[in-house]
mmCIF file of C-alpha atoms and ligand atoms in Angstrom:
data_model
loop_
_atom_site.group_PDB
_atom_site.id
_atom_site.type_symbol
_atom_site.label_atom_id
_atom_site.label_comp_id
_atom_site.label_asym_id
_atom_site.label_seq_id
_atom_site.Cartn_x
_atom_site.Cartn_y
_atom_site.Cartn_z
ATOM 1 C CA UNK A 1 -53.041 -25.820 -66.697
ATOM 2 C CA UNK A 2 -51.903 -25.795 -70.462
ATOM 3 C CA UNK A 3 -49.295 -23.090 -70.828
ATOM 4 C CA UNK A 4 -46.419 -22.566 -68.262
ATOM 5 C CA UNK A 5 -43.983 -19.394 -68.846
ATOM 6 C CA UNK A 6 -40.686 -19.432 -67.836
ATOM 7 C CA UNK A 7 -38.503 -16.304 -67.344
ATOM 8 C CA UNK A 8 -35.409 -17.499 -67.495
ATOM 9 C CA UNK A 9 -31.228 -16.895 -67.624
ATOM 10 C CA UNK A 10 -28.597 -19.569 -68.201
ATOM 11 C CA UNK A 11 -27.301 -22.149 -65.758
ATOM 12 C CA UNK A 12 -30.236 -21.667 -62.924
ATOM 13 C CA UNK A 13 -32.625 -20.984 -65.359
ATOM 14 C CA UNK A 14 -31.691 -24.565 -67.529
ATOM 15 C CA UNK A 15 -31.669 -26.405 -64.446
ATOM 16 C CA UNK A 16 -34.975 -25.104 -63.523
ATOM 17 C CA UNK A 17 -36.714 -25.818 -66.835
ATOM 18 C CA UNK A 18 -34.893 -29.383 -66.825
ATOM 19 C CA UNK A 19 -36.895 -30.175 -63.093
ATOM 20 C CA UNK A 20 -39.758 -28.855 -64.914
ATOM 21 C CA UNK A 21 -39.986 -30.631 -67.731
ATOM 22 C CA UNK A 22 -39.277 -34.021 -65.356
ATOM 23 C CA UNK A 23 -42.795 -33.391 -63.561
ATOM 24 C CA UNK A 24 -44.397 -33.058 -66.553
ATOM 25 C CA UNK A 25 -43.084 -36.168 -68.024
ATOM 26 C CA UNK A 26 -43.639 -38.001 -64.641
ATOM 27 C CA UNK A 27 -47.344 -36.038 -63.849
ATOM 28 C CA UNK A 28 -46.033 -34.959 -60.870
ATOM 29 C CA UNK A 29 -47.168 -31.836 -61.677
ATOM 30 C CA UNK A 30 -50.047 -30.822 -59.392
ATOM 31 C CA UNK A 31 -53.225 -29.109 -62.323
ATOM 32 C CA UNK A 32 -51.224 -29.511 -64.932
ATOM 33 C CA UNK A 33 -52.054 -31.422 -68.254
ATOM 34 C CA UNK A 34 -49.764 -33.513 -69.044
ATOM 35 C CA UNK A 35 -49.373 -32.784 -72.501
ATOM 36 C CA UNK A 36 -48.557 -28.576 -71.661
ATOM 37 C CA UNK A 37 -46.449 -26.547 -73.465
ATOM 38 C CA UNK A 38 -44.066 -24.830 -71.356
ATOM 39 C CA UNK A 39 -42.671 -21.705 -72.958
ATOM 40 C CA UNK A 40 -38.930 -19.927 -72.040
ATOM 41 C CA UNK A 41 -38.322 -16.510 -72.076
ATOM 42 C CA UNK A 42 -34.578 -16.558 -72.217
ATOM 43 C CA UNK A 43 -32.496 -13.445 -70.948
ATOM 44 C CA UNK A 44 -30.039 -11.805 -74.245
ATOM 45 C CA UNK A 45 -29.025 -9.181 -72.224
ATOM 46 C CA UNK A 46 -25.364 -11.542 -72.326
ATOM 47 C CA UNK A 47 -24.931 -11.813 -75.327
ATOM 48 C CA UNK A 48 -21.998 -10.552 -77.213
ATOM 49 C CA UNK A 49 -20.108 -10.385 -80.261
ATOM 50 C CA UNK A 50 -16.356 -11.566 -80.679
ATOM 51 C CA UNK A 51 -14.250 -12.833 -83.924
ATOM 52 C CA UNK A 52 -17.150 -11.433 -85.938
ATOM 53 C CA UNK A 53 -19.631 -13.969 -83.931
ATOM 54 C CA UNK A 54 -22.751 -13.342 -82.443
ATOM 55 C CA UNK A 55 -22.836 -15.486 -79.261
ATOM 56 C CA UNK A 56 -25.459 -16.166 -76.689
ATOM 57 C CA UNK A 57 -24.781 -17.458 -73.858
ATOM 58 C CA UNK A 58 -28.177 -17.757 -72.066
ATOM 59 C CA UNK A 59 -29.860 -19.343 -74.880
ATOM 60 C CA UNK A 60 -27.342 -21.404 -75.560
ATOM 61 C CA UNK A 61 -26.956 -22.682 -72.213
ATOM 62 C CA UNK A 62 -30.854 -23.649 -72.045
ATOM 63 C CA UNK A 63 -30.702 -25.093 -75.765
ATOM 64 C CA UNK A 64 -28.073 -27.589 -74.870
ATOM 65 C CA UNK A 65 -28.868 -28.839 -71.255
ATOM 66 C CA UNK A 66 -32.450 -29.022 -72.518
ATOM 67 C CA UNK A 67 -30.714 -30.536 -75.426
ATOM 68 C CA UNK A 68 -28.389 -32.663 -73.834
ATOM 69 C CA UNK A 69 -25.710 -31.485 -75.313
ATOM 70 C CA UNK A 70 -24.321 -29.386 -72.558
ATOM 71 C CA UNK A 71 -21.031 -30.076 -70.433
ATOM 72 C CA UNK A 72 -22.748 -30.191 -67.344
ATOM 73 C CA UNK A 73 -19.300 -30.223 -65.159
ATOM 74 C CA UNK A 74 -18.711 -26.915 -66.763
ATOM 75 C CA UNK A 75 -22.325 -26.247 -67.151
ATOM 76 C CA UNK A 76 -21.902 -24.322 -70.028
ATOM 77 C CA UNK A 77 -20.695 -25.171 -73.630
ATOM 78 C CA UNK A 78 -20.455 -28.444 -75.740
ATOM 79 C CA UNK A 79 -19.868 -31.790 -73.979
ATOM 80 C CA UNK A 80 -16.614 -33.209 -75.113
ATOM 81 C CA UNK A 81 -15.403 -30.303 -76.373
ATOM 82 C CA UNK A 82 -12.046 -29.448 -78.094
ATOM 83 C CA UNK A 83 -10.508 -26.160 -78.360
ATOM 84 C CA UNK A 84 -8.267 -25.863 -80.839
ATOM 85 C CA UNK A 85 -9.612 -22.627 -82.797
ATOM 86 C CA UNK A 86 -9.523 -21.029 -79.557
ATOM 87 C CA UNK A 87 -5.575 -22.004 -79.137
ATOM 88 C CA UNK A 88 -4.605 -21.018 -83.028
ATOM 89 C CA UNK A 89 -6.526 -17.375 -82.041
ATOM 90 C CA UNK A 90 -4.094 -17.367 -79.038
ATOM 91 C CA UNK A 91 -1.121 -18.073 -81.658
ATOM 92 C CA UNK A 92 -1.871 -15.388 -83.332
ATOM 93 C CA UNK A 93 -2.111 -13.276 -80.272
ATOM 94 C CA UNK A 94 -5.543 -12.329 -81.314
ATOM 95 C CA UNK A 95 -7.900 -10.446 -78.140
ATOM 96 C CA UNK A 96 -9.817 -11.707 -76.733
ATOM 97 C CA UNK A 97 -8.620 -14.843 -75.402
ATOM 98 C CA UNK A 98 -10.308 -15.379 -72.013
ATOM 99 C CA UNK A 99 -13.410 -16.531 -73.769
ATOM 100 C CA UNK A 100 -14.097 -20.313 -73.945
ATOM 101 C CA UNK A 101 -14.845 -20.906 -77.638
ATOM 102 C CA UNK A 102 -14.823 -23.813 -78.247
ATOM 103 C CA UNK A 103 -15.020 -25.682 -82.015
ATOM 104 C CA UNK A 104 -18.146 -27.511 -81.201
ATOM 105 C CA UNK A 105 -19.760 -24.593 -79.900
ATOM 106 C CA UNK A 106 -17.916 -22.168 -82.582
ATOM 107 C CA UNK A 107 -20.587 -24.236 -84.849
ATOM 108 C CA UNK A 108 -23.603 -23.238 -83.577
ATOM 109 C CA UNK A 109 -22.425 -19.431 -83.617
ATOM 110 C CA UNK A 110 -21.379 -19.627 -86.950
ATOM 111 C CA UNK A 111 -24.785 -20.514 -88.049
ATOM 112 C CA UNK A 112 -26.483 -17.819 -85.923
ATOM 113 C CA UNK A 113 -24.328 -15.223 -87.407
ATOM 114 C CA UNK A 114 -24.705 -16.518 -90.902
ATOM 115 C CA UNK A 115 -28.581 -16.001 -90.584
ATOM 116 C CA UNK A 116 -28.531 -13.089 -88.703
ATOM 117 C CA UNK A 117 -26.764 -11.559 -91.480
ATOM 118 C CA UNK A 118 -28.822 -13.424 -93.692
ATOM 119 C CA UNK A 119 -31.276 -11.054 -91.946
ATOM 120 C CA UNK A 120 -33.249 -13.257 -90.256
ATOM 121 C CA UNK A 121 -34.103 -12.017 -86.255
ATOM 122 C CA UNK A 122 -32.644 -13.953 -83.600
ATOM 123 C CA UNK A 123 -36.380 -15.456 -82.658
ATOM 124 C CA UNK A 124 -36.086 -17.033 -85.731
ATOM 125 C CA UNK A 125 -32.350 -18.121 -85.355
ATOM 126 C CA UNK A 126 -33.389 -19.662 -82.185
ATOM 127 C CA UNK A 127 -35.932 -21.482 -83.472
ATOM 128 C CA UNK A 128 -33.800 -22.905 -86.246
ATOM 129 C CA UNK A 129 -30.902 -23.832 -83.542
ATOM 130 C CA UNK A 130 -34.110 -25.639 -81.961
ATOM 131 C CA UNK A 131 -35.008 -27.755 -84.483
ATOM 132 C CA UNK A 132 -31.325 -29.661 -83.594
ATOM 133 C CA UNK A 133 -31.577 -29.558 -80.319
ATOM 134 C CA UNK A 134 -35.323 -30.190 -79.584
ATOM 135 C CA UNK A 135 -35.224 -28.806 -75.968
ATOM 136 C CA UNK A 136 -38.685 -29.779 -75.521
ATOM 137 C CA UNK A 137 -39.924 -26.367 -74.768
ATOM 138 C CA UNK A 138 -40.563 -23.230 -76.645
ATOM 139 C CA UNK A 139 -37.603 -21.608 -76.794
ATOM 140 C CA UNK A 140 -37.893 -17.249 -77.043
ATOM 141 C CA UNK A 141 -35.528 -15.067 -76.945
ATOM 142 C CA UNK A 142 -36.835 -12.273 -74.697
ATOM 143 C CA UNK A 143 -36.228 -9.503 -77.697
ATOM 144 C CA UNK A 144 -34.978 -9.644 -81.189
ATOM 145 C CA UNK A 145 -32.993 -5.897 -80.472
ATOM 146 C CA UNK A 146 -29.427 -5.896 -79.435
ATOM 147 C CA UNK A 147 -29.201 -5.229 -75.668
ATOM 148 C CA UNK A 148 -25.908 -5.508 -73.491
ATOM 149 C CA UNK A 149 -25.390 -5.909 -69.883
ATOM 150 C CA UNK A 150 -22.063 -3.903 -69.123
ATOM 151 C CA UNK A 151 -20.358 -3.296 -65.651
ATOM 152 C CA UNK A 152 -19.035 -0.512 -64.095
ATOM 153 C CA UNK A 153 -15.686 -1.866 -62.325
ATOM 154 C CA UNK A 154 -13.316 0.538 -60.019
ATOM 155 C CA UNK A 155 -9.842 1.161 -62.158
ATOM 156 C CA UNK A 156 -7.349 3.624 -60.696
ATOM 157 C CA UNK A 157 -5.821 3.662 -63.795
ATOM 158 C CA UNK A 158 -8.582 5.344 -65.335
ATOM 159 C CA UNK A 159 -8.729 8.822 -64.937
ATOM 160 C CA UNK A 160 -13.156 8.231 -63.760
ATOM 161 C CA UNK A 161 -10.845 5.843 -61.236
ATOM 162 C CA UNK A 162 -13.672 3.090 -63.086
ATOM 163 C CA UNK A 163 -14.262 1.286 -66.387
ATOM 164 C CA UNK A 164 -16.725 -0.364 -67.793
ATOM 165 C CA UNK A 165 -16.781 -4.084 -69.172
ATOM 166 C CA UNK A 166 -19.323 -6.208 -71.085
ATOM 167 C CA UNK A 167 -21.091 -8.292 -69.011
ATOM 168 C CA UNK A 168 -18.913 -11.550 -69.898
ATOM 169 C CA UNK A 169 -15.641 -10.236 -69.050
ATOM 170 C CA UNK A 170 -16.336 -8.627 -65.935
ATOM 171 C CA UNK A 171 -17.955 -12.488 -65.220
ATOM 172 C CA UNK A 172 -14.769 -14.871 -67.478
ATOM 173 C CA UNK A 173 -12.292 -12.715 -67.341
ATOM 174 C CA UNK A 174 -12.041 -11.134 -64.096
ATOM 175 C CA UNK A 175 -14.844 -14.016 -62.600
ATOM 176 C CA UNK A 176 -16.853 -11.024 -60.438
ATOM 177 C CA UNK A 177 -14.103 -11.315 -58.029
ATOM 178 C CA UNK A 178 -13.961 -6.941 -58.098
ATOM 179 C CA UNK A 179 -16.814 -5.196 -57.059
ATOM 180 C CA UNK A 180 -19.213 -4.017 -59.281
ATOM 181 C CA UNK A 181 -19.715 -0.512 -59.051
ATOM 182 C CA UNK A 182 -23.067 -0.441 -61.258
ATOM 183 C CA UNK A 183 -24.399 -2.310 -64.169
ATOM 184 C CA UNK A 184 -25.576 -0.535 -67.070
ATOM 185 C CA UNK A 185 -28.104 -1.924 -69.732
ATOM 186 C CA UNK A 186 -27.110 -0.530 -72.516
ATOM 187 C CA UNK A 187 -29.973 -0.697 -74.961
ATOM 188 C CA UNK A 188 -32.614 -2.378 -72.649
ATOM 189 C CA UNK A 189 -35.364 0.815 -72.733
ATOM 190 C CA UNK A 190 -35.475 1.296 -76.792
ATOM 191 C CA UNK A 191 -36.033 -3.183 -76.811
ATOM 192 C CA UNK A 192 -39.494 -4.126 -77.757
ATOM 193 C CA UNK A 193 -40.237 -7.747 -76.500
ATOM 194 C CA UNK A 194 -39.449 -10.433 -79.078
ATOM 195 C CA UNK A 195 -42.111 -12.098 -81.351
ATOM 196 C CA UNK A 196 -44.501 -14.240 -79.027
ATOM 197 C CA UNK A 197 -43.220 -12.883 -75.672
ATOM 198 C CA UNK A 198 -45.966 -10.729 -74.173
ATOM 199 C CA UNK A 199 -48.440 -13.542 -75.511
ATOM 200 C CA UNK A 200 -46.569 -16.030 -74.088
ATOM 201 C CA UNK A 201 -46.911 -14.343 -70.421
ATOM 202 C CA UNK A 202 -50.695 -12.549 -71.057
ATOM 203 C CA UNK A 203 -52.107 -16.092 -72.371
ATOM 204 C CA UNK A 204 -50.176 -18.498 -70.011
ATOM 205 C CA UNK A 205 -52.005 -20.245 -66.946
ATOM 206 C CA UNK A 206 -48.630 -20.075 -64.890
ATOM 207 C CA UNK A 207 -45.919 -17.695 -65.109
ATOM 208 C CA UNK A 208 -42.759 -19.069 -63.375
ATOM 209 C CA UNK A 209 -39.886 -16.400 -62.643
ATOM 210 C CA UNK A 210 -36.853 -19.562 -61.895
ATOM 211 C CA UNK A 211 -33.706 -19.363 -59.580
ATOM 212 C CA UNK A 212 -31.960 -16.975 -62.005
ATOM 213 C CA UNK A 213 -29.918 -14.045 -61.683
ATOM 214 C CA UNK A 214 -32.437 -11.406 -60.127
ATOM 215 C CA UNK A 215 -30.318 -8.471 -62.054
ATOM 216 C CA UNK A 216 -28.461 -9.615 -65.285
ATOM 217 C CA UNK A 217 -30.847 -12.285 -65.945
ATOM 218 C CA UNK A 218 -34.962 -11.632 -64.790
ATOM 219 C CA UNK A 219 -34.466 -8.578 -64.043
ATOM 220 C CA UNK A 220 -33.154 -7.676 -67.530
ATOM 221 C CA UNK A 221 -35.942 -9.679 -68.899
ATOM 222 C CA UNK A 222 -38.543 -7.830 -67.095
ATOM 223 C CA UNK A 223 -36.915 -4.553 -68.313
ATOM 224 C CA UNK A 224 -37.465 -4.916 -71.584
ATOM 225 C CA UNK A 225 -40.429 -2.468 -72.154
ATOM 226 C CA UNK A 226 -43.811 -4.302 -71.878
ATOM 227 C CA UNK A 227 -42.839 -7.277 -70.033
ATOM 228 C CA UNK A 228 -43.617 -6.009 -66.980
ATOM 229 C CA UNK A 229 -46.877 -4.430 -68.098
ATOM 230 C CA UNK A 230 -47.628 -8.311 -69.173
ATOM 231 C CA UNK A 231 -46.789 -9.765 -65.847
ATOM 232 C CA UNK A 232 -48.679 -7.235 -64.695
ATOM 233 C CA UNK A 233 -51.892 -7.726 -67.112
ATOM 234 C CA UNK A 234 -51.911 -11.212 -66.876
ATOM 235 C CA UNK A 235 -54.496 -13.475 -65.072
ATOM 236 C CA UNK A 236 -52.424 -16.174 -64.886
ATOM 237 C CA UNK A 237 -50.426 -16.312 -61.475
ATOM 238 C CA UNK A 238 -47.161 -15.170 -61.291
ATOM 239 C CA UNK A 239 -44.474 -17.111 -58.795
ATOM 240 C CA UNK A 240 -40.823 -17.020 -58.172
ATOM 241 C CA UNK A 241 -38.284 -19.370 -56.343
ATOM 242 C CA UNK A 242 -35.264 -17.504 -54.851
ATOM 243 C CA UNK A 243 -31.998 -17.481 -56.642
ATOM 244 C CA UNK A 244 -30.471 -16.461 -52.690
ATOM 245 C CA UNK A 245 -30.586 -19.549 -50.287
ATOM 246 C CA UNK A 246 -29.298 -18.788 -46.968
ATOM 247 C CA UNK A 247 -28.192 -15.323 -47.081
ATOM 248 C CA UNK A 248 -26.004 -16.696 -50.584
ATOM 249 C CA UNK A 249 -26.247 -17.447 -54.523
ATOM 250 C CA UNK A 250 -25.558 -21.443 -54.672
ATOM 251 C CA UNK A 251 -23.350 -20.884 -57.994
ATOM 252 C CA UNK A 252 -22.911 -17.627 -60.379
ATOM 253 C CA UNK A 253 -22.574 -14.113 -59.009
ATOM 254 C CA UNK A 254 -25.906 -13.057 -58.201
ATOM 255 C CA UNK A 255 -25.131 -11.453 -54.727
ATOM 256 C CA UNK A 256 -22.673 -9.333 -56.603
ATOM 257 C CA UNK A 257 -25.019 -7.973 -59.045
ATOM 258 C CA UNK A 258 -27.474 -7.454 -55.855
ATOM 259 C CA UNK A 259 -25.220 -5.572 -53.897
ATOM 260 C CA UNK A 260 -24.182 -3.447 -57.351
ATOM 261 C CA UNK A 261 -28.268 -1.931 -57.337
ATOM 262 C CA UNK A 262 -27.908 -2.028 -53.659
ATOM 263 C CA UNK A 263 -30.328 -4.965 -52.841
ATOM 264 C CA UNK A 264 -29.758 -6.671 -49.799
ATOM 265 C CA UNK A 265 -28.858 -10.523 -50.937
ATOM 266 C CA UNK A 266 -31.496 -12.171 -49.276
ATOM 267 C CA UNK A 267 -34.485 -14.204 -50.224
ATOM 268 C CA UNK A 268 -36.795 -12.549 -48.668
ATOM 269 C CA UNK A 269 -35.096 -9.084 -50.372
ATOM 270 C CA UNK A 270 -35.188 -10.429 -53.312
ATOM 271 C CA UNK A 271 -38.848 -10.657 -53.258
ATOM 272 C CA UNK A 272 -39.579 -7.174 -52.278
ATOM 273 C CA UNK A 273 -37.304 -6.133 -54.713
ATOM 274 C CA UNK A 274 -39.577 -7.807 -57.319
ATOM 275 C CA UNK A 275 -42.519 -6.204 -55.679
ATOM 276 C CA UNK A 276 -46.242 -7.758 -54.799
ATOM 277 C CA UNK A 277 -48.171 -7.557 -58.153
ATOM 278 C CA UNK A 278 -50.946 -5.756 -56.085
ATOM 279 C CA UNK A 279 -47.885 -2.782 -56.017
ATOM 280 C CA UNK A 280 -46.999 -0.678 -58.626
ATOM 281 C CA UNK A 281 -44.458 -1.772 -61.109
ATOM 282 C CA UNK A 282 -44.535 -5.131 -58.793
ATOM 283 C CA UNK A 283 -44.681 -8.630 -60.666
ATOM 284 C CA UNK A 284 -44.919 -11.342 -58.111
ATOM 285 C CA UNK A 285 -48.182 -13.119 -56.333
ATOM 286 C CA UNK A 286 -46.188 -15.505 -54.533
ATOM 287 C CA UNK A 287 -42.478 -16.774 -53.443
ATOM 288 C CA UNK A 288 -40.716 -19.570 -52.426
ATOM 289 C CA UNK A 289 -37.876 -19.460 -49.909
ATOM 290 C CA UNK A 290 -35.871 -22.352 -49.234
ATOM 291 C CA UNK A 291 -36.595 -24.101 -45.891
ATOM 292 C CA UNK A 292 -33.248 -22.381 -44.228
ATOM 293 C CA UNK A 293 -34.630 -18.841 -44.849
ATOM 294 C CA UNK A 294 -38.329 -19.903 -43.342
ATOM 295 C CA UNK A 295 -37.436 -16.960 -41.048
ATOM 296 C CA UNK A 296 -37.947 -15.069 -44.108
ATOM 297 C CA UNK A 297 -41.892 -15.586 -44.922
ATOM 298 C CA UNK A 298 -43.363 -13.355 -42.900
ATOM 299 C CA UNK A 299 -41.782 -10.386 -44.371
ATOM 300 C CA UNK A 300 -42.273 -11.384 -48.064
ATOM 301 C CA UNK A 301 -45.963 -11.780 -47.003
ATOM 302 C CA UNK A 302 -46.174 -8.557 -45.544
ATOM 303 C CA UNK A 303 -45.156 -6.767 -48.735
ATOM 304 C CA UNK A 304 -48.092 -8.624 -50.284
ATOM 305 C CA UNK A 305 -46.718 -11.931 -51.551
ATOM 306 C CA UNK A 306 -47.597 -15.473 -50.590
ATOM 307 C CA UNK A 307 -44.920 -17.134 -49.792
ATOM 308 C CA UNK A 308 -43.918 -20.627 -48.110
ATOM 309 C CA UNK A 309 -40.440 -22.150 -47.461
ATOM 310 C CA UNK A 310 -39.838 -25.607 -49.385
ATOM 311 C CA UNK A 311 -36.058 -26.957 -50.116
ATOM 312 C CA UNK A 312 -34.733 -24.825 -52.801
ATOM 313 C CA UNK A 313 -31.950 -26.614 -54.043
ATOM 314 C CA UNK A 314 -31.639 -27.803 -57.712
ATOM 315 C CA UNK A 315 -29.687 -31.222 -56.581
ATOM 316 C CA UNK A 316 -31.681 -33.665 -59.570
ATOM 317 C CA UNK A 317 -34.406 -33.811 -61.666
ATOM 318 C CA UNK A 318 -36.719 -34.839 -58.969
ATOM 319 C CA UNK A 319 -35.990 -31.988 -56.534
ATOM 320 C CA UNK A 320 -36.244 -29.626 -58.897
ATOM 321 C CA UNK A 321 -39.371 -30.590 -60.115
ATOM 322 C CA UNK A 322 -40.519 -31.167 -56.724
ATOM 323 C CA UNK A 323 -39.968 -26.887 -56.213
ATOM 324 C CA UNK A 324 -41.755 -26.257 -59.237
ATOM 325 C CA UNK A 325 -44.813 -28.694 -57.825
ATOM 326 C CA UNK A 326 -44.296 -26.528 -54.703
ATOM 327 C CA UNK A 327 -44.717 -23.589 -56.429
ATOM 328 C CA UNK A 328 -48.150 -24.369 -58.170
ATOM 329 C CA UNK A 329 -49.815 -25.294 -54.784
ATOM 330 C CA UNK A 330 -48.136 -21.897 -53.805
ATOM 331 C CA UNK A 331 -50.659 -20.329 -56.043
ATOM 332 C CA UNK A 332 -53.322 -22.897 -56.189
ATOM 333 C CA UNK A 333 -54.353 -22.957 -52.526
ATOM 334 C CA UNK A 334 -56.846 -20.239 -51.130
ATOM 335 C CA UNK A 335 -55.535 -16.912 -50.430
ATOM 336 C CA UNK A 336 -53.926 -17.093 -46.326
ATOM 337 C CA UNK A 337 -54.052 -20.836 -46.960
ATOM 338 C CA UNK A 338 -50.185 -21.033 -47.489
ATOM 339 C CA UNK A 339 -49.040 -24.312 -47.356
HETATM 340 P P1 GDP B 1 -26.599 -17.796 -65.543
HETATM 341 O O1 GDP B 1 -27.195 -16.973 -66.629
HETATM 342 O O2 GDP B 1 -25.820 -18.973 -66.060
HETATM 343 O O3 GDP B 1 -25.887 -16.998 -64.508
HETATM 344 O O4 GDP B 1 -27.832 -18.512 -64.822
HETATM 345 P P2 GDP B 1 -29.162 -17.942 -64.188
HETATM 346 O O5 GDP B 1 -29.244 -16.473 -64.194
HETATM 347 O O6 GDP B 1 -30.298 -18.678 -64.803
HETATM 348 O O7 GDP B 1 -29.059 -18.480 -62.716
HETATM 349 C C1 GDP B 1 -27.936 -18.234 -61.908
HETATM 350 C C2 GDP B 1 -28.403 -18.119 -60.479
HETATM 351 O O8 GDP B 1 -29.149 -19.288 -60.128
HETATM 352 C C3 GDP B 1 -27.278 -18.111 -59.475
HETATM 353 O O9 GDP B 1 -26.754 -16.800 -59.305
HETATM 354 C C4 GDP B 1 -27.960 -18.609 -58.199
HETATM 355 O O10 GDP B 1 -28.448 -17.500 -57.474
HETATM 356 C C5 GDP B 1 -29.126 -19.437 -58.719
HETATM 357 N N1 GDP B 1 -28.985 -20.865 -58.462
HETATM 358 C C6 GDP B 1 -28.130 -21.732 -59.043
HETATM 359 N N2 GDP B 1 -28.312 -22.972 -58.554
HETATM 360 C C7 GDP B 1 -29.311 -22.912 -57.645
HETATM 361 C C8 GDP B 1 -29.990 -23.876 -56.796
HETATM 362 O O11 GDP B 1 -29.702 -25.082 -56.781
HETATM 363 N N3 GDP B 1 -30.990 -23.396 -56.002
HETATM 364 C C9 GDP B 1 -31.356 -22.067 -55.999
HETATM 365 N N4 GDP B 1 -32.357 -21.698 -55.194
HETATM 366 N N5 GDP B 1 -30.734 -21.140 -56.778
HETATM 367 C C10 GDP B 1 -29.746 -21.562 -57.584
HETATM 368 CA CA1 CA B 2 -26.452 -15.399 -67.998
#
């Protein structure tokens, strides 16, 4: 195995590509060379503009843990970070102020917006940002086109009785603590995949959908017109670990977004909802439930999906790579050979 794809969001996507990368360094890695490329399809579908600043907070989130730049208490931003653009804003009572801008950070979005108006595409941005950071994998955007995740929250005050928020307030401001009516993806069917994206999953030997957001973060990736056609087309296998361990997200808000497109938050859901590859529209050939849903497999393998139950928890390095080895003997062994 040469090429591993990765679809992946922020914080559970990071994490996973972090465990990833570990195996490969430590050749723990069951098939795989150890000098593969693994490629990330990062999730846009977050990103946002503010103060005149293109930000994006999935990319940015995998560039600097892979980077080591991140503050992983937070798990997002700059490590020892200092705020004080975001406090002189406040002084001048300039909206928003619930986003966490910090000056480290404000950095790498004032270079992103420079060359974006510069007119170079964000797959290009990225790949300058890279060349800082060295993540260590190949870092894609999952579309050069503007795309935004918004959410339609309940507001009596409205005279609809709801409003819709971007994406980031509905999870800064008001931290997905009301319920979310319905999320909208407002520009997701006129995106055409970024530069290297379909290639990246039609020419891979493993493509890896991570613990990420089901909704706001894979599934918005696989919306983008084509990718699923790829996933589809591809010979390489396609596997997913669940983002839902015991009936629960570990961290983030994916049970909210679930319960917003009326998906049941549960691993074995969660599969279905992705759909056997052998289905139409489906993407996945196999699963991975942690050990405290095992009650789950039988289900996901009725719907046409290998699947085994493994721990599923992102503690280290070491565990983490330990699921991803877990998940290429998922797909390596003989079909009803599920280990
Ligand atoms: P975001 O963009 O920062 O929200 O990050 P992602 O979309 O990549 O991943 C967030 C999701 O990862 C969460 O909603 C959880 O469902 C999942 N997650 C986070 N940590 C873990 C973990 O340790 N194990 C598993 N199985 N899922 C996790
Ligand atoms: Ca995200």
């Amino acid at each position: 195995m040469k090429n591993i794809t990765v679809l992946c969001g922020g914080m559970g996507g990071a994490r996973f590509l972090q465990g990833l990368r570990h195996g490969l360094a430590e050749g723990t890695l069951p098939g795989v060379a150890p000098d593969a490329t693994i490629t990330a399809i990062a999730n846009t579908a977050d990103d946002l503009w503010m103060h005149g600043l293109k930000i994006c907070p999935d990319l940015d989130t995998v560039m600097y843990t892979l980077g080591d730049g991140i503050d992983s208490e937070r798990g997002w931003g700059r490590r020892e970070e200092s705020w004080s653009v975001k406090d002189e804003l406040a002084a001048y009572g300039v909206e928003p102020t619930w986003f966490g801008l910090g000056d480290r950070d404000l950095a790498t979005h004032l270079v992103r917006t420079q060359m974006l108006e510069a007119g170079y595409p964000l797959s290009e941005v990225t790949e300058a940002l890279c060349r800082r950071w060295q993540p260590g994998v190949r870092l894609l955007p999952m579309t050069d086109d503007r795309v935004e995740t918004h959410v339609a929250i309940a507001d009596p005050d409205s005279p609809s009785g709801r409003r819709v928020v971007h994406f980031q307030e509905y999870w800064v401001r008001l931290r997905a603590e009301v319920p979310a009516k319905t999320v909208v993806f407002v520009g997701l069917e006129a995106a055409t995949p970024g530069p290297g994206v379909v290639e990246a999953i039609t020419e891979a030997d493993l493509v890896v959908l991570p613990p990420s957001n089901p909704v706001v973060s894979v599934g918005t990736i696989i919306g983008v017109p084509g990718v699923r056609e790829a996933l589809h087309d591809t010979d390489a296998p396609v596997v997913g670990l669940s983002p839902i361990v015991g009936g629960t997200h570990v961290r983030g808000m994916a049970q909210q977004m679930l319960t917003s497109i009326g998906v049941e938050v549960g691993a074995g859901a969660v599969a279905r909802h992705f759909g056997a590859r052998s289905a139409p529209g489906g993407v996945l050939d196999a699963w991975l439930v942690d050990e405290r849903d095992a009650d789950q497999v039988a289900d996901v393998e009725a719907a046409g999906i290998a699947c085994a139950a493994v721990p599923l928890m992102m503690t280290d390095h070491a565990a983490t790579a330990e699921m991803a080895a877990a998940a290429i003997r998922l797909v390596s062994s003989p079909p009803g050979a599920t280990a």
